[in-house]
PDB file of C-alpha atoms in Angstrom:
ATOM      1  CA  MET A  41     -18.627-223.004 150.357  1.00  0.00           C
ATOM      2  CA  ALA A  42     -18.925-226.580 151.771  1.00  0.00           C
ATOM      3  CA  ALA A  43     -18.621-227.912 148.226  1.00  0.00           C
ATOM      4  CA  HIS A  44     -15.319-226.044 147.813  1.00  0.00           C
ATOM      5  CA  PHE A  45     -13.898-227.568 150.998  1.00  0.00           C
ATOM      6  CA  SER A  46     -15.032-231.077 149.934  1.00  0.00           C
ATOM      7  CA  LEU A  47     -13.364-230.653 146.566  1.00  0.00           C
ATOM      8  CA  ILE A  48     -10.108-229.552 148.180  1.00  0.00           C
ATOM      9  CA  PHE A  49     -10.250-232.411 150.703  1.00  0.00           C
ATOM     10  CA  LEU A  50     -10.753-234.960 147.922  1.00  0.00           C
ATOM     11  CA  SER A  51      -7.911-233.444 145.941  1.00  0.00           C
ATOM     12  CA  LEU A  52      -5.555-233.679 148.920  1.00  0.00           C
ATOM     13  CA  SER A  53      -6.661-237.237 149.666  1.00  0.00           C
ATOM     14  CA  ALA A  54      -6.017-238.231 146.060  1.00  0.00           C
ATOM     15  CA  LEU A  55      -2.545-236.740 146.224  1.00  0.00           C
ATOM     16  CA  VAL A  56      -1.713-238.701 149.369  1.00  0.00           C
ATOM     17  CA  CYS A  57      -3.024-241.954 147.939  1.00  0.00           C
ATOM     18  CA  CYS A  58      -1.198-241.434 144.673  1.00  0.00           C
ATOM     19  CA  SER A  59       2.009-240.588 146.504  1.00  0.00           C
ATOM     20  CA  THR A  60       1.849-243.766 148.631  1.00  0.00           C
ATOM     21  CA  GLY A  61       1.470-245.998 145.591  1.00  0.00           C
ATOM     22  CA  ALA A  62       4.090-244.142 143.592  1.00  0.00           C
ATOM     23  CA  PHE A  63       6.914-244.667 146.171  1.00  0.00           C
ATOM     24  CA  ALA A  64       7.209-248.383 145.422  1.00  0.00           C
ATOM     25  CA  GLY A  65      10.456-249.210 143.653  1.00  0.00           C
ATOM     26  CA  LEU A  66      11.858-245.643 143.919  1.00  0.00           C
ATOM     27  CA  SER A  67      15.191-244.715 145.443  1.00  0.00           C
ATOM     28  CA  LEU A  68      15.350-242.518 148.489  1.00  0.00           C
ATOM     29  CA  GLU A  69      16.348-239.523 146.402  1.00  0.00           C
ATOM     30  CA  GLU A  70      13.505-240.094 143.959  1.00  0.00           C
ATOM     31  CA  GLN A  71      11.055-240.467 146.859  1.00  0.00           C
ATOM     32  CA  LEU A  72      12.203-237.135 148.335  1.00  0.00           C
ATOM     33  CA  ARG A  73      11.803-235.479 144.947  1.00  0.00           C
ATOM     34  CA  GLN A  74       8.315-236.973 144.625  1.00  0.00           C
ATOM     35  CA  LEU A  75       7.374-235.780 148.084  1.00  0.00           C
ATOM     36  CA  ASN A  76       8.603-232.288 147.293  1.00  0.00           C
ATOM     37  CA  ASP A  77       6.555-232.239 144.089  1.00  0.00           C
ATOM     38  CA  ASN A  78       3.513-233.417 146.029  1.00  0.00           C
ATOM     39  CA  TYR A  79       4.149-230.749 148.667  1.00  0.00           C
ATOM     40  CA  MET A  80       4.303-227.996 146.043  1.00  0.00           C
ATOM     41  CA  GLU A  81       1.098-229.225 144.441  1.00  0.00           C
ATOM     42  CA  MET A  82      -0.655-229.321 147.823  1.00  0.00           C
ATOM     43  CA  LYS A  83       0.662-225.833 148.573  1.00  0.00           C
ATOM     44  CA  GLU A  84      -0.793-224.597 145.288  1.00  0.00           C
ATOM     45  CA  LEU A  85      -4.144-226.223 146.103  1.00  0.00           C
ATOM     46  CA  LEU A  86      -4.150-224.536 149.506  1.00  0.00           C
ATOM     47  CA  ALA A  87      -3.277-221.182 147.919  1.00  0.00           C
ATOM     48  CA  THR A  88      -6.156-221.658 145.482  1.00  0.00           C
ATOM     49  CA  LYS A  89      -8.384-222.397 148.446  1.00  0.00           C
ATOM     50  CA  ASP A  90      -7.276-219.157 150.157  1.00  0.00           C
ATOM     51  CA  ARG A  91      -7.927-217.111 147.043  1.00  0.00           C
ATOM     52  CA  ARG A  92     -11.394-218.616 146.683  1.00  0.00           C
ATOM     53  CA  LEU A  93     -12.136-217.922 150.345  1.00  0.00           C
ATOM     54  CA  GLU A  94     -10.990-214.308 149.942  1.00  0.00           C
ATOM     55  CA  ALA A  95     -13.192-213.939 146.851  1.00  0.00           C
ATOM     56  CA  LEU A  96     -16.143-215.406 148.720  1.00  0.00           C
ATOM     57  CA  GLU A  97     -15.552-213.068 151.668  1.00  0.00           C
ATOM     58  CA  ALA A  98     -15.310-210.063 149.307  1.00  0.00           C
ATOM     59  CA  ASP A  99     -18.575-211.122 147.628  1.00  0.00           C
ATOM     60  CA  ALA A 100     -20.240-211.485 151.022  1.00  0.00           C
ATOM     61  CA  ILE A 101     -19.050-208.015 152.129  1.00  0.00           C
ATOM     62  CA  GLU A 102     -20.260-206.476 148.881  1.00  0.00           C
ATOM     63  CA  GLN A 103     -23.666-208.146 149.163  1.00  0.00           C
ATOM     64  CA  LYS A 104     -23.939-207.028 152.783  1.00  0.00           C
ATOM     65  CA  SER A 105     -23.142-203.456 151.727  1.00  0.00           C
ATOM     66  CA  VAL A 106     -25.767-203.592 148.960  1.00  0.00           C
ATOM     67  CA  ILE A 107     -28.382-204.925 151.403  1.00  0.00           C
ATOM     68  CA  ALA A 108     -27.548-202.177 153.924  1.00  0.00           C
ATOM     69  CA  ALA A 109     -27.807-199.507 151.220  1.00  0.00           C
ATOM     70  CA  LEU A 110     -31.183-200.847 150.093  1.00  0.00           C
ATOM     71  CA  GLN A 111     -32.461-200.920 153.683  1.00  0.00           C
ATOM     72  CA  GLN A 112     -31.282-197.351 154.248  1.00  0.00           C
ATOM     73  CA  SER A 113     -32.900-196.219 151.018  1.00  0.00           C
ATOM     74  CA  VAL A 114     -36.213-197.842 151.923  1.00  0.00           C
ATOM     75  CA  SER A 115     -36.063-196.407 155.440  1.00  0.00           C
ATOM     76  CA  GLY A 116     -35.206-192.929 154.136  1.00  0.00           C
ATOM     77  CA  THR A 117     -38.066-193.076 151.653  1.00  0.00           C
ATOM     78  CA  GLN A 118     -40.506-194.065 154.403  1.00  0.00           C
ATOM     79  CA  VAL A 119     -39.302-191.293 156.715  1.00  0.00           C
ATOM     80  CA  ALA A 120     -39.473-188.718 153.929  1.00  0.00           C
ATOM     81  CA  ALA A 121     -42.984-189.857 153.051  1.00  0.00           C
ATOM     82  CA  ALA A 122     -44.003-189.635 156.707  1.00  0.00           C
ATOM     83  CA  ASN A 123     -42.517-186.148 156.971  1.00  0.00           C
ATOM     84  CA  ARG A 124     -44.291-185.034 153.822  1.00  0.00           C
ATOM     85  CA  GLN A 125     -47.550-186.423 155.136  1.00  0.00           C
ATOM     86  CA  GLY A 126     -47.102-184.719 158.496  1.00  0.00           C
ATOM     87  CA  THR A 127     -46.032-181.308 157.141  1.00  0.00           C
ATOM     88  CA  SER A 128     -47.811-181.038 153.806  1.00  0.00           C
ATOM     89  CA  THR A 129     -50.204-178.385 155.111  1.00  0.00           C
ATOM     90  CA  VAL A 130     -49.465-174.723 155.687  1.00  0.00           C
ATOM     91  CA  PRO A 131     -47.314-174.325 158.846  1.00  0.00           C
ATOM     92  CA  ARG A 132     -49.207-173.138 161.902  1.00  0.00           C
ATOM     93  CA  SER A 133     -46.284-172.903 164.339  1.00  0.00           C
ATOM     94  CA  CYS A 134     -42.492-172.835 164.606  1.00  0.00           C
ATOM     95  CA  ALA A 135     -42.716-176.557 165.428  1.00  0.00           C
ATOM     96  CA  ASP A 136     -44.326-177.167 162.026  1.00  0.00           C
ATOM     97  CA  LEU A 137     -41.569-175.152 160.358  1.00  0.00           C
ATOM     98  CA  LYS A 138     -38.941-177.199 162.191  1.00  0.00           C
ATOM     99  CA  CYS A 139     -40.573-180.418 160.976  1.00  0.00           C
ATOM    100  CA  LYS A 140     -40.364-179.041 157.435  1.00  0.00           C
ATOM    101  CA  GLY A 141     -36.613-178.699 157.828  1.00  0.00           C
ATOM    102  CA  GLU A 142     -36.199-175.023 158.774  1.00  0.00           C
ATOM    103  CA  THR A 143     -33.058-174.524 160.880  1.00  0.00           C
ATOM    104  CA  ILE A 144     -32.251-170.805 160.599  1.00  0.00           C
ATOM    105  CA  SER A 145     -33.729-168.688 163.414  1.00  0.00           C
ATOM    106  CA  GLY A 146     -35.683-165.644 162.262  1.00  0.00           C
ATOM    107  CA  LEU A 147     -39.052-164.182 161.291  1.00  0.00           C
ATOM    108  CA  TYR A 148     -41.609-166.510 159.711  1.00  0.00           C
ATOM    109  CA  SER A 149     -45.243-166.286 158.594  1.00  0.00           C
ATOM    110  CA  ILE A 150     -47.625-168.952 159.897  1.00  0.00           C
ATOM    111  CA  MET A 151     -51.350-169.554 159.491  1.00  0.00           C
ATOM    112  CA  GLY A 152     -53.443-168.543 162.507  1.00  0.00           C
ATOM    113  CA  ALA A 153     -57.107-169.274 163.154  1.00  0.00           C
ATOM    114  CA  LYS A 154     -58.308-166.739 160.560  1.00  0.00           C
ATOM    115  CA  SER A 155     -55.300-164.630 159.557  1.00  0.00           C
ATOM    116  CA  VAL A 156     -51.646-164.986 158.652  1.00  0.00           C
ATOM    117  CA  GLU A 157     -49.452-164.257 161.693  1.00  0.00           C
ATOM    118  CA  MET A 158     -45.799-163.257 162.095  1.00  0.00           C
ATOM    119  CA  VAL A 159     -43.637-165.123 164.631  1.00  0.00           C
ATOM    120  CA  TYR A 160     -39.973-165.316 165.608  1.00  0.00           C
ATOM    121  CA  CYS A 161     -38.615-168.874 165.703  1.00  0.00           C
ATOM    122  CA  ASP A 162     -35.460-169.628 167.717  1.00  0.00           C
ATOM    123  CA  PHE A 163     -34.370-172.991 166.310  1.00  0.00           C
ATOM    124  CA  SER A 164     -31.370-173.107 168.647  1.00  0.00           C
ATOM    125  CA  LYS A 165     -33.828-174.059 171.398  1.00  0.00           C
ATOM    126  CA  ALA A 166     -35.897-177.180 171.918  1.00  0.00           C
ATOM    127  CA  THR A 167     -39.517-177.082 170.822  1.00  0.00           C
ATOM    128  CA  ASN A 168     -40.840-176.998 174.388  1.00  0.00           C
ATOM    129  CA  ASP A 169     -38.329-174.380 175.636  1.00  0.00           C
ATOM    130  CA  ALA A 170     -39.483-170.889 176.543  1.00  0.00           C
ATOM    131  CA  GLY A 171     -38.684-168.503 173.726  1.00  0.00           C
ATOM    132  CA  PHE A 172     -38.747-171.156 170.992  1.00  0.00           C
ATOM    133  CA  GLN A 173     -41.660-169.239 169.407  1.00  0.00           C
ATOM    134  CA  LYS A 174     -42.475-165.564 169.951  1.00  0.00           C
ATOM    135  CA  TRP A 175     -45.680-164.114 168.521  1.00  0.00           C
ATOM    136  CA  LEU A 176     -45.165-160.703 166.875  1.00  0.00           C
ATOM    137  CA  GLY A 177     -48.408-159.751 165.116  1.00  0.00           C
ATOM    138  CA  TYR A 178     -50.601-160.156 162.069  1.00  0.00           C
ATOM    139  CA  VAL A 179     -49.666-160.102 158.393  1.00  0.00           C
ATOM    140  CA  ASP A 180     -51.987-158.130 156.103  1.00  0.00           C
ATOM    141  CA  VAL A 181     -52.781-160.771 153.469  1.00  0.00           C
ATOM    142  CA  LYS A 182     -55.690-160.304 151.076  1.00  0.00           C
ATOM    143  CA  SER A 183     -56.439-162.815 148.344  1.00  0.00           C
ATOM    144  CA  VAL A 184     -58.638-160.212 146.621  1.00  0.00           C
ATOM    145  CA  PRO A 185     -57.626-156.550 147.230  1.00  0.00           C
ATOM    146  CA  THR A 186     -60.887-154.632 147.651  1.00  0.00           C
ATOM    147  CA  TYR A 187     -61.473-150.894 148.103  1.00  0.00           C
ATOM    148  CA  PHE A 188     -63.603-148.282 146.401  1.00  0.00           C
ATOM    149  CA  TYR A 189     -64.500-144.597 146.436  1.00  0.00           C
ATOM    150  CA  VAL A 190     -67.497-143.381 144.410  1.00  0.00           C
ATOM    151  CA  GLN A 191     -69.456-140.143 144.176  1.00  0.00           C
ATOM    152  CA  LYS A 192     -72.771-138.814 142.973  1.00  0.00           C
ATOM    153  CA  ASN A 193     -73.137-136.156 140.330  1.00  0.00           C
ATOM    154  CA  ASN A 194     -76.927-135.811 140.431  1.00  0.00           C
ATOM    155  CA  SER A 195     -79.524-135.120 143.082  1.00  0.00           C
ATOM    156  CA  PHE A 196     -81.471-138.181 144.247  1.00  0.00           C
ATOM    157  CA  THR A 197     -85.106-138.157 145.379  1.00  0.00           C
ATOM    158  CA  THR A 198     -86.224-141.835 145.339  1.00  0.00           C
ATOM    159  CA  GLN A 199     -86.952-143.851 148.466  1.00  0.00           C
ATOM    160  CA  TYR A 200     -86.475-147.583 149.169  1.00  0.00           C
ATOM    161  CA  VAL A 201     -84.055-148.326 146.338  1.00  0.00           C
ATOM    162  CA  PRO A 202     -80.235-148.519 146.466  1.00  0.00           C
ATOM    163  CA  ILE A 203     -78.644-145.135 145.819  1.00  0.00           C
ATOM    164  CA  PRO A 204     -76.682-145.276 142.540  1.00  0.00           C
ATOM    165  CA  PHE A 205     -73.445-143.375 141.899  1.00  0.00           C
ATOM    166  CA  GLU A 206     -72.154-141.762 138.742  1.00  0.00           C
ATOM    167  CA  VAL A 207     -68.470-141.105 139.415  1.00  0.00           C
ATOM    168  CA  GLU A 208     -65.904-143.812 140.091  1.00  0.00           C
ATOM    169  CA  ARG A 209     -62.677-142.590 141.672  1.00  0.00           C
ATOM    170  CA  VAL A 210     -61.354-145.977 142.799  1.00  0.00           C
ATOM    171  CA  ASN A 211     -62.853-149.442 142.485  1.00  0.00           C
ATOM    172  CA  ILE A 212     -60.095-152.000 143.005  1.00  0.00           C
ATOM    173  CA  GLY A 213     -61.508-155.497 142.798  1.00  0.00           C
ATOM    174  CA  GLY A 214     -64.681-154.282 141.045  1.00  0.00           C
ATOM    175  CA  ALA A 215     -66.905-155.171 143.994  1.00  0.00           C
ATOM    176  CA  MET A 216     -68.843-151.880 143.830  1.00  0.00           C
ATOM    177  CA  ASN A 217     -71.450-151.625 141.086  1.00  0.00           C
ATOM    178  CA  LEU A 218     -72.155-147.926 140.525  1.00  0.00           C
ATOM    179  CA  THR A 219     -75.267-148.415 138.413  1.00  0.00           C
ATOM    180  CA  SER A 220     -77.044-150.687 140.915  1.00  0.00           C
ATOM    181  CA  GLY A 221     -75.491-148.973 143.949  1.00  0.00           C
ATOM    182  CA  ILE A 222     -74.673-152.378 145.446  1.00  0.00           C
ATOM    183  CA  PHE A 223     -71.351-153.540 146.878  1.00  0.00           C
ATOM    184  CA  THR A 224     -70.868-157.348 146.863  1.00  0.00           C
ATOM    185  CA  ALA A 225     -68.277-158.771 149.263  1.00  0.00           C
ATOM    186  CA  PRO A 226     -65.838-160.942 147.274  1.00  0.00           C
ATOM    187  CA  ARG A 227     -64.295-162.647 150.327  1.00  0.00           C
ATOM    188  CA  PRO A 228     -65.292-163.235 153.964  1.00  0.00           C
ATOM    189  CA  GLY A 229     -63.753-160.739 156.335  1.00  0.00           C
ATOM    190  CA  THR A 230     -64.101-157.398 158.130  1.00  0.00           C
ATOM    191  CA  TYR A 231     -65.047-154.381 156.013  1.00  0.00           C
ATOM    192  CA  PHE A 232     -65.299-150.654 156.662  1.00  0.00           C
ATOM    193  CA  PHE A 233     -67.840-148.342 154.976  1.00  0.00           C
ATOM    194  CA  ALA A 234     -68.430-144.584 155.183  1.00  0.00           C
ATOM    195  CA  PHE A 235     -71.024-142.327 153.572  1.00  0.00           C
ATOM    196  CA  THR A 236     -71.245-138.535 153.486  1.00  0.00           C
ATOM    197  CA  GLY A 237     -74.273-136.839 151.948  1.00  0.00           C
ATOM    198  CA  ASP A 238     -75.604-133.346 151.392  1.00  0.00           C
ATOM    199  CA  VAL A 239     -79.305-132.976 152.225  1.00  0.00           C
ATOM    200  CA  ARG A 240     -81.176-129.982 150.818  1.00  0.00           C
ATOM    201  CA  PHE A 241     -84.282-128.626 152.514  1.00  0.00           C
ATOM    202  CA  LEU A 242     -86.502-126.249 150.554  1.00  0.00           C
ATOM    203  CA  GLY A 243     -88.091-123.369 152.397  1.00  0.00           C
ATOM    204  CA  PRO A 244     -89.418-121.274 153.793  1.00  0.00           C
ATOM    205  CA  SER A 245     -91.154-123.755 156.093  1.00  0.00           C
ATOM    206  CA  THR A 246     -92.258-123.739 159.711  1.00  0.00           C
ATOM    207  CA  ASN A 247     -92.506-127.528 159.768  1.00  0.00           C
ATOM    208  CA  ILE A 248     -89.811-129.984 160.847  1.00  0.00           C
ATOM    209  CA  LEU A 249     -88.142-131.336 157.738  1.00  0.00           C
ATOM    210  CA  ALA A 250     -86.158-134.602 157.820  1.00  0.00           C
ATOM    211  CA  LEU A 251     -84.334-137.193 155.730  1.00  0.00           C
ATOM    212  CA  ILE A 252     -83.006-140.618 156.757  1.00  0.00           C
ATOM    213  CA  VAL A 253     -80.443-142.755 154.918  1.00  0.00           C
ATOM    214  CA  GLU A 254     -79.928-146.394 155.916  1.00  0.00           C
ATOM    215  CA  LEU A 255     -76.964-148.726 155.387  1.00  0.00           C
ATOM    216  CA  GLN A 256     -78.419-152.085 154.441  1.00  0.00           C
ATOM    217  CA  LEU A 257     -76.931-155.578 154.491  1.00  0.00           C
ATOM    218  CA  ASN A 258     -78.752-157.968 152.175  1.00  0.00           C
ATOM    219  CA  GLY A 259     -81.790-155.678 152.261  1.00  0.00           C
ATOM    220  CA  GLN A 260     -81.858-155.340 156.064  1.00  0.00           C
ATOM    221  CA  ARG A 261     -80.970-152.188 158.000  1.00  0.00           C
ATOM    222  CA  VAL A 262     -77.698-152.326 159.926  1.00  0.00           C
ATOM    223  CA  GLY A 263     -77.325-148.568 160.535  1.00  0.00           C
ATOM    224  CA  SER A 264     -78.933-145.236 159.731  1.00  0.00           C
ATOM    225  CA  SER A 265     -78.289-141.514 159.819  1.00  0.00           C
ATOM    226  CA  ARG A 266     -80.814-138.670 160.063  1.00  0.00           C
ATOM    227  CA  VAL A 267     -80.798-134.922 159.602  1.00  0.00           C
ATOM    228  CA  THR A 268     -83.612-132.491 160.454  1.00  0.00           C
ATOM    229  CA  GLU A 269     -84.341-128.816 160.032  1.00  0.00           C
ATOM    230  CA  SER A 270     -87.171-126.593 161.328  1.00  0.00           C
ATOM    231  CA  ASN A 271     -88.355-123.060 160.692  1.00  0.00           C
ATOM    232  CA  THR A 272     -86.290-122.809 157.519  1.00  0.00           C
ATOM    233  CA  ALA A 273     -86.321-119.354 156.002  1.00  0.00           C
ATOM    234  CA  GLY A 274     -84.952-120.520 152.641  1.00  0.00           C
ATOM    235  CA  ASN A 275     -82.929-123.269 151.016  1.00  0.00           C
ATOM    236  CA  VAL A 276     -80.871-125.018 153.694  1.00  0.00           C
ATOM    237  CA  HIS A 277     -78.126-127.656 153.312  1.00  0.00           C
ATOM    238  CA  SER A 278     -77.263-130.153 156.067  1.00  0.00           C
ATOM    239  CA  GLU A 279     -74.540-132.757 156.115  1.00  0.00           C
ATOM    240  CA  LEU A 280     -75.363-136.405 156.762  1.00  0.00           C
ATOM    241  CA  THR A 281     -72.613-138.897 157.713  1.00  0.00           C
ATOM    242  CA  MET A 282     -72.437-142.575 158.576  1.00  0.00           C
ATOM    243  CA  GLN A 283     -69.638-145.111 159.228  1.00  0.00           C
ATOM    244  CA  SER A 284     -69.792-148.825 159.882  1.00  0.00           C
ATOM    245  CA  THR A 285     -67.468-151.805 160.359  1.00  0.00           C
ATOM    246  CA  LEU A 286     -69.038-155.153 159.451  1.00  0.00           C
ATOM    247  CA  ASN A 287     -68.109-158.811 159.367  1.00  0.00           C
ATOM    248  CA  LEU A 288     -69.259-160.118 155.993  1.00  0.00           C
ATOM    249  CA  ILE A 289     -69.224-163.421 154.184  1.00  0.00           C
ATOM    250  CA  ALA A 290     -68.582-163.797 150.474  1.00  0.00           C
ATOM    251  CA  GLY A 291     -71.644-162.677 148.503  1.00  0.00           C
ATOM    252  CA  ASP A 292     -73.081-160.326 151.152  1.00  0.00           C
ATOM    253  CA  LYS A 293     -74.522-157.153 149.604  1.00  0.00           C
ATOM    254  CA  ILE A 294     -74.184-153.633 151.009  1.00  0.00           C
ATOM    255  CA  SER A 295     -76.220-150.634 149.796  1.00  0.00           C
ATOM    256  CA  LEU A 296     -77.542-147.231 150.877  1.00  0.00           C
ATOM    257  CA  GLN A 297     -81.217-146.266 150.766  1.00  0.00           C
ATOM    258  CA  ILE A 298     -83.307-143.217 151.577  1.00  0.00           C
ATOM    259  CA  THR A 299     -85.976-144.630 153.880  1.00  0.00           C
ATOM    260  CA  PHE A 300     -87.651-141.354 154.866  1.00  0.00           C
ATOM    261  CA  MET A 301     -88.071-137.919 153.258  1.00  0.00           C
ATOM    262  CA  THR A 302     -90.478-135.195 154.247  1.00  0.00           C
ATOM    263  CA  ALA A 303     -93.292-135.289 151.708  1.00  0.00           C
ATOM    264  CA  GLY A 304     -93.709-132.661 149.020  1.00  0.00           C
ATOM    265  CA  GLY A 305     -90.208-132.793 147.590  1.00  0.00           C
ATOM    266  CA  VAL A 306     -88.845-130.404 150.190  1.00  0.00           C
ATOM    267  CA  SER A 307     -85.927-132.695 151.240  1.00  0.00           C
ATOM    268  CA  PHE A 308     -83.566-134.798 149.116  1.00  0.00           C
ATOM    269  CA  LEU A 309     -79.904-135.685 148.502  1.00  0.00           C
ATOM    270  CA  TYR A 310     -78.457-132.750 146.583  1.00  0.00           C
ATOM    271  CA  ASP A 311     -75.735-132.618 143.943  1.00  0.00           C
ATOM    272  CA  ASN A 312     -75.129-130.173 141.125  1.00  0.00           C
ATOM    273  CA  PRO A 313     -73.909-131.789 137.878  1.00  0.00           C
ATOM    274  CA  ASN A 314     -73.246-128.421 136.287  1.00  0.00           C
ATOM    275  CA  ALA A 315     -70.897-127.266 139.041  1.00  0.00           C
ATOM    276  CA  ASP A 316     -69.141-130.653 139.291  1.00  0.00           C
ATOM    277  CA  GLN A 317     -69.124-130.308 143.064  1.00  0.00           C
ATOM    278  CA  ARG A 318     -69.578-133.929 144.290  1.00  0.00           C
ATOM    279  CA  PHE A 319     -71.295-133.534 147.657  1.00  0.00           C
ATOM    280  CA  ASN A 320     -72.214-137.216 148.161  1.00  0.00           C
ATOM    281  CA  HIS A 321     -69.440-139.767 148.768  1.00  0.00           C
ATOM    282  CA  PHE A 322     -69.443-143.496 149.470  1.00  0.00           C
ATOM    283  CA  THR A 323     -66.237-145.411 150.290  1.00  0.00           C
ATOM    284  CA  GLY A 324     -65.323-148.804 151.676  1.00  0.00           C
ATOM    285  CA  TRP A 325     -62.528-151.363 151.878  1.00  0.00           C
ATOM    286  CA  LEU A 326     -61.603-154.784 153.155  1.00  0.00           C
ATOM    287  CA  LEU A 327     -59.858-154.339 156.513  1.00  0.00           C
ATOM    288  CA  GLU A 328     -58.990-157.955 157.266  1.00  0.00           C
ATOM    289  CA  GLU A 329     -59.771-161.075 155.292  1.00  0.00           C
ATOM    290  CA  ASN A 330     -60.882-164.272 156.992  1.00  0.00           C
ATOM    291  CA  LEU A 331     -58.511-166.856 155.472  1.00  0.00           C
ATOM    292  CA  ALA A 332     -59.772-169.824 157.497  1.00  0.00           C
ATOM    293  CA  GLY A 333     -61.667-171.365 154.581  1.00  0.00           C
ATOM    294  CA  LEU A 334     -59.083-170.531 151.916  1.00  0.00           C
ATOM    295  CA  LEU A 335     -56.464-173.196 152.793  1.00  0.00           C
TER     296      LEU A 335
END
């Protein structure tokens, strides 16, 4: 810009100098005409200067606008990256949801310590205001749906081995192996199991007859059920039941075993394959999955 002003100044100076030398020998009228011509030329030079200044100012404004846009873009990119870094995980509160950009108040699912939870978020309030987040309850989320119901169709008289089953009514998830009699937990969580059996005692007998079935976790007893009879005049049937709720980890194995029977074959789990009666039942399902290690 300084170069432009210098050029204009030199041009004006040249005009003045030229005008002074050109007046010699001219009449008054000719001098006035010459001065008017010089004035018009100087006016044109000044107009050119104004146009150049306006162009320079327009360029400067445009460059300033481009710089501001670039700065805003860089800043927006940094903020977005920071937000993504801060909220890339599963939301654990209404505050996390707000950071992710949620603005509509309503019901939302968040990740609790072990389970998915349902909360009401009131985004019209500040994060630290009472009522911003209201806890409502748990959401039943299972990554692997697991439940089974199996039955026997034959009597069973063997001790210390998992009781096998012949009839599969339901086995969603395939965690129950009927042939081996072993249930393998596919996911960590809380499970429920129930067993109902029919024990047959042969008589007559004046002795006390008994049978015990155990629920075993990884080969170790976690519960048992016993039935006894005495002074039996003939064949007697007694019902045996057992229920249990257990916290399991993935890979834990659940089975049922007869751990005691009165000797001599006078007590055993009874079923009649010919009558298709199904007296022995084993069922179980995943109540609540522990999702802490899933995310």
